CSV table of C-alpha atoms in Angstrom, one decimal:
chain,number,residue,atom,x,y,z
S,1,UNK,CA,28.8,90.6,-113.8
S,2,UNK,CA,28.0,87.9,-116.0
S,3,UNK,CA,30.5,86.1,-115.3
S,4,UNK,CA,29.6,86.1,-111.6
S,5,UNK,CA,25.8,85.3,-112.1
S,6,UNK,CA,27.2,82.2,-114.9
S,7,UNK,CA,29.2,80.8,-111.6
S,8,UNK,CA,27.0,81.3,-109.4
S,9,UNK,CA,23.3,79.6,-111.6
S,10,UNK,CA,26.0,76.9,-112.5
S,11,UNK,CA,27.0,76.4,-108.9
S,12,UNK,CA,23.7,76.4,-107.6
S,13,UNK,CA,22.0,74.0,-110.2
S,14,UNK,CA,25.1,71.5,-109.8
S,15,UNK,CA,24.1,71.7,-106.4
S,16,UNK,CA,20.5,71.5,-106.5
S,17,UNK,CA,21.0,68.4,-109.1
S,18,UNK,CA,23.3,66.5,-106.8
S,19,UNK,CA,21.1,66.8,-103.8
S,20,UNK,CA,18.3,65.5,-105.7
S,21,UNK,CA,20.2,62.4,-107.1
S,22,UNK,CA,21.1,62.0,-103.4
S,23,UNK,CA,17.6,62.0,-102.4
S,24,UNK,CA,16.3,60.0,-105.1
S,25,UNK,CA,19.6,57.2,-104.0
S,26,UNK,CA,18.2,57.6,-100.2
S,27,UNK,CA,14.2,56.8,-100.7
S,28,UNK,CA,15.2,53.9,-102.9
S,29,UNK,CA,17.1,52.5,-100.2
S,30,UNK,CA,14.9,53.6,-97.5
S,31,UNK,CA,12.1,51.7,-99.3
S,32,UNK,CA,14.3,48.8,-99.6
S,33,UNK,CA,15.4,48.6,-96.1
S,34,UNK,CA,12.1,49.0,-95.2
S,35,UNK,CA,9.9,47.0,-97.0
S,36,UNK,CA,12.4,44.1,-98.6
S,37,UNK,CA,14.5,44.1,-95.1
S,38,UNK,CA,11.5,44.7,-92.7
S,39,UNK,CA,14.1,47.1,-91.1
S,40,UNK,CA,13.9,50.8,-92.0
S,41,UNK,CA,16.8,53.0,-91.8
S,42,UNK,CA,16.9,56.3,-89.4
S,43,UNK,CA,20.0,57.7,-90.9
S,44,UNK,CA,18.6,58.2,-94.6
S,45,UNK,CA,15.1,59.4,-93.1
S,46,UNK,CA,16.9,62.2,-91.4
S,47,UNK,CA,19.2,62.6,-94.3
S,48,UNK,CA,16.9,63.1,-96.6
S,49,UNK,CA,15.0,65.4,-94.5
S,50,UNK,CA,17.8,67.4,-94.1
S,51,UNK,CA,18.9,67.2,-97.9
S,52,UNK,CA,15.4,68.2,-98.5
S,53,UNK,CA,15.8,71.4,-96.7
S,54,UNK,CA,18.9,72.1,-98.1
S,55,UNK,CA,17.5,71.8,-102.0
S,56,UNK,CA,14.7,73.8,-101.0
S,57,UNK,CA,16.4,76.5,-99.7
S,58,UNK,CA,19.0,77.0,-102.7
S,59,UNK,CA,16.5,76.1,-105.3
S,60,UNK,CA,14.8,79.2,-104.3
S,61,UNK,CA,18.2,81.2,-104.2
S,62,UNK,CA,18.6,80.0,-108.2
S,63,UNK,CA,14.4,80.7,-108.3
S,64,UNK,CA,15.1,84.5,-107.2
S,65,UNK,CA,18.6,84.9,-109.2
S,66,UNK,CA,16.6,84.2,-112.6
S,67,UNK,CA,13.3,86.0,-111.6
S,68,UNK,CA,11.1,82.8,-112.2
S,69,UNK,CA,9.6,83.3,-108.9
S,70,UNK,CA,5.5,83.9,-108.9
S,71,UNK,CA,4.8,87.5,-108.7
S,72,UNK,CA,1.7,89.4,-109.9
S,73,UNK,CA,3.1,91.0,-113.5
S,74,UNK,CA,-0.3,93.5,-113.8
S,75,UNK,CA,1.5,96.7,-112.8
S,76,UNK,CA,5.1,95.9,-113.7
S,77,UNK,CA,3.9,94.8,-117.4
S,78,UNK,CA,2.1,98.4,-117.5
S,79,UNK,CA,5.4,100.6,-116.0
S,80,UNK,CA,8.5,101.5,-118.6
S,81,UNK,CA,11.1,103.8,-118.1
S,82,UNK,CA,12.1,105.1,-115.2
S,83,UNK,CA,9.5,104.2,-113.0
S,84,UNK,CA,9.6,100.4,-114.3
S,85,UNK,CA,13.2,100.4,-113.6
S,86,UNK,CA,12.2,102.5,-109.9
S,87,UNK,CA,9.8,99.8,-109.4
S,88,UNK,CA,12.0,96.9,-110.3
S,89,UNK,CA,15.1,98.3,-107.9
S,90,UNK,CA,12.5,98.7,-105.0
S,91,UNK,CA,10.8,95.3,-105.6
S,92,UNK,CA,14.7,93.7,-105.4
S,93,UNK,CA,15.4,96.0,-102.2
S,94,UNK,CA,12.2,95.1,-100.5
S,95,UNK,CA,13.7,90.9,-101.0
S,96,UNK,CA,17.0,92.0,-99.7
S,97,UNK,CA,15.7,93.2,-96.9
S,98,UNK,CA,13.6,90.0,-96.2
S,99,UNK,CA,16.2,88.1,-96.7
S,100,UNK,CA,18.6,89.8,-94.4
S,101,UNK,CA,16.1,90.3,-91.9
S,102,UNK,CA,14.4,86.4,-92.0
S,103,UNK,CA,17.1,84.4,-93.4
S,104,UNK,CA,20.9,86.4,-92.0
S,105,UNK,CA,19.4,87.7,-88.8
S,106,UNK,CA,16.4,84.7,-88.4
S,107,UNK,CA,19.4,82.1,-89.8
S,108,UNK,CA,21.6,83.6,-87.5
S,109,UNK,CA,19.9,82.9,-84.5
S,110,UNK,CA,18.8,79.3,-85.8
S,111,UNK,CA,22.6,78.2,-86.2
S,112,UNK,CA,23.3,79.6,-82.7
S,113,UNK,CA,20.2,77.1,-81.2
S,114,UNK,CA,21.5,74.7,-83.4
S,115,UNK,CA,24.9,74.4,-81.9
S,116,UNK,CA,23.1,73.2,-78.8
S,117,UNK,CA,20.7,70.6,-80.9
S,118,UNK,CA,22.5,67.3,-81.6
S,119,UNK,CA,20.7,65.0,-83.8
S,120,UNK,CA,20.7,61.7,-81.9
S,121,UNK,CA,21.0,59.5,-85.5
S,122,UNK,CA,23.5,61.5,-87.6
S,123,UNK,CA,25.8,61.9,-84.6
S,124,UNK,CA,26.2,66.0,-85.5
S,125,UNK,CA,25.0,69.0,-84.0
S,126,UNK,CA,21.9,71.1,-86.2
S,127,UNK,CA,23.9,74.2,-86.9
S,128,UNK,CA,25.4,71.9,-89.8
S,129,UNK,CA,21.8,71.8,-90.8
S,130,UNK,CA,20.8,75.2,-90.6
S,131,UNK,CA,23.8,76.9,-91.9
S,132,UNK,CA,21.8,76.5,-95.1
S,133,UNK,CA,19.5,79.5,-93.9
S,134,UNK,CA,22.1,82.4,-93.8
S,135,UNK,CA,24.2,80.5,-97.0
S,136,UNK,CA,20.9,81.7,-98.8
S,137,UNK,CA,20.2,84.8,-97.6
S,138,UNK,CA,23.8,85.9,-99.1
S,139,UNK,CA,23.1,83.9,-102.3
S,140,UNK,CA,19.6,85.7,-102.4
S,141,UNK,CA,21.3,89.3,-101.7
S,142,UNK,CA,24.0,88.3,-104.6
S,143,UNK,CA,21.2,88.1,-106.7
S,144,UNK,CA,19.5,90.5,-105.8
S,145,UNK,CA,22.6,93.1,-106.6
S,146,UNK,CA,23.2,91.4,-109.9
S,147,UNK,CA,19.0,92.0,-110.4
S,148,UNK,CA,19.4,95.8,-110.2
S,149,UNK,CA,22.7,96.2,-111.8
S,150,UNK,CA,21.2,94.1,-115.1
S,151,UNK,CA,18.0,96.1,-114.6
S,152,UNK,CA,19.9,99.7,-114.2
S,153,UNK,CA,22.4,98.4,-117.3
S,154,UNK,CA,18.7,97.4,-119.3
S,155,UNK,CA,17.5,100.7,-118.2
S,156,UNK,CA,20.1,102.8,-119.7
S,157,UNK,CA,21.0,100.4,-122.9
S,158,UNK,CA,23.9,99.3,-121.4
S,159,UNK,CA,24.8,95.6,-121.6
S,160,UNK,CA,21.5,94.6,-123.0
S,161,UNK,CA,23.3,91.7,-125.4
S,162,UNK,CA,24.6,90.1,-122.2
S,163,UNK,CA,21.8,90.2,-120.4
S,164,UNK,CA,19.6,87.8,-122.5
C-alpha cells in the first residue's frame, strides 16, 4: 500500500507542478500579447482557465490523500481506540460517498453535456475538460481506501513505521 499511495502523491504533484508552470508560461504570455502586442490571445485565456480547473481538482485529490484538508480536529483529537479509528473509517466513508455521488455520478453527467459543448477557441469538445471531475473522484476514493487501511493498520500496530 505504500507503494501505491508513493505513485500515486508522486503522480499527482508532478502533475499539479506541471500545470502550474503551464499556467504561470500562459499569463506571461497573455500579458504580453495583451499589453506589449495590443492583441490578447483567446487560446491561452481559455487554456488557462481550463488548466486552472484541472490543478484545482487534483490538488485537492493530493489534499484529501495526505489528510491536510481543513477539518474541525475538537472531537477526533479527544477519541482513541476504537472509536477514533470508528470515527476515522466513517469520516473517510462519508467522502467516498461524496465523491461518488458529486464527482462519478455529478462528473458523469457533466462529460455526457460536454460531448455536446464545443469550445469555439480551442477547437475541442468540453468532455476533454471535464473528464477531470470523475478522474478525481476515483483518485479521491483511492485515497480514501488507502486512508482506512493505514488507519485500521495504525489501529491495530500494524505497519505504523510505514505509515510516517
Amino acid at each position: 500500500m505504500i507503494k501505491v499511495r508513493s505513485i500515486l502523491d508522486k503522480s499527482l504533484a508532478g502533475i499539479c507542478a506541471f500545470l502550474l508552470a503551464f499556467m504561470t508560461f500562459l499569463a506571461t504570455y497573455q500579458v504580453i500579447t495583451r499589453y506589449a502586442f495590443k492583441t490578447p490571445s483567446t487560446v491561452s485565456e481559455d487554456l488557462l482557465s481550463y488548466s486552472f480547473v484541472w490543478v484545482s481538482l487534483l490538488g485537492a485529490a493530493l489534499v484529501f490523500g495526505k489528510k491536510d484538508h481543513m477539518r474541525l480536529s475538537i472531537i477526533p483529537d479527544k477519541l482513541t481506540g476504537a472509536w477514533g479509528l470508528a470515527l476515522s473509517i466513517f469520516t473517510e466513508l462519508l467522502i467516498m460517498v461524496i465523491a461518488v455521488i458529486v464527482f462519478l455520478m455529478g462528473g458523469k453527467d457533466f462529460v455526457g453535456v460536454g460531448a455536446i459543448q464545443a469550445s469555439p477557441t480551442l477547437n475541442i469538445t468540453l468532455d476533454w475538460i471535464y473528464m477531470i471531475l470523475p478522474i478525481s473522484g476515483i483518485l479521491i476514493i483511492a485515497y480514501n481506501i488507502l486512508n482506512i487501511i493505514q488507519a485500521v493498520q495504525e489501529y491495530h500496530g500494524d505497519g505504523k513505521e510505514e505509515f510516517q
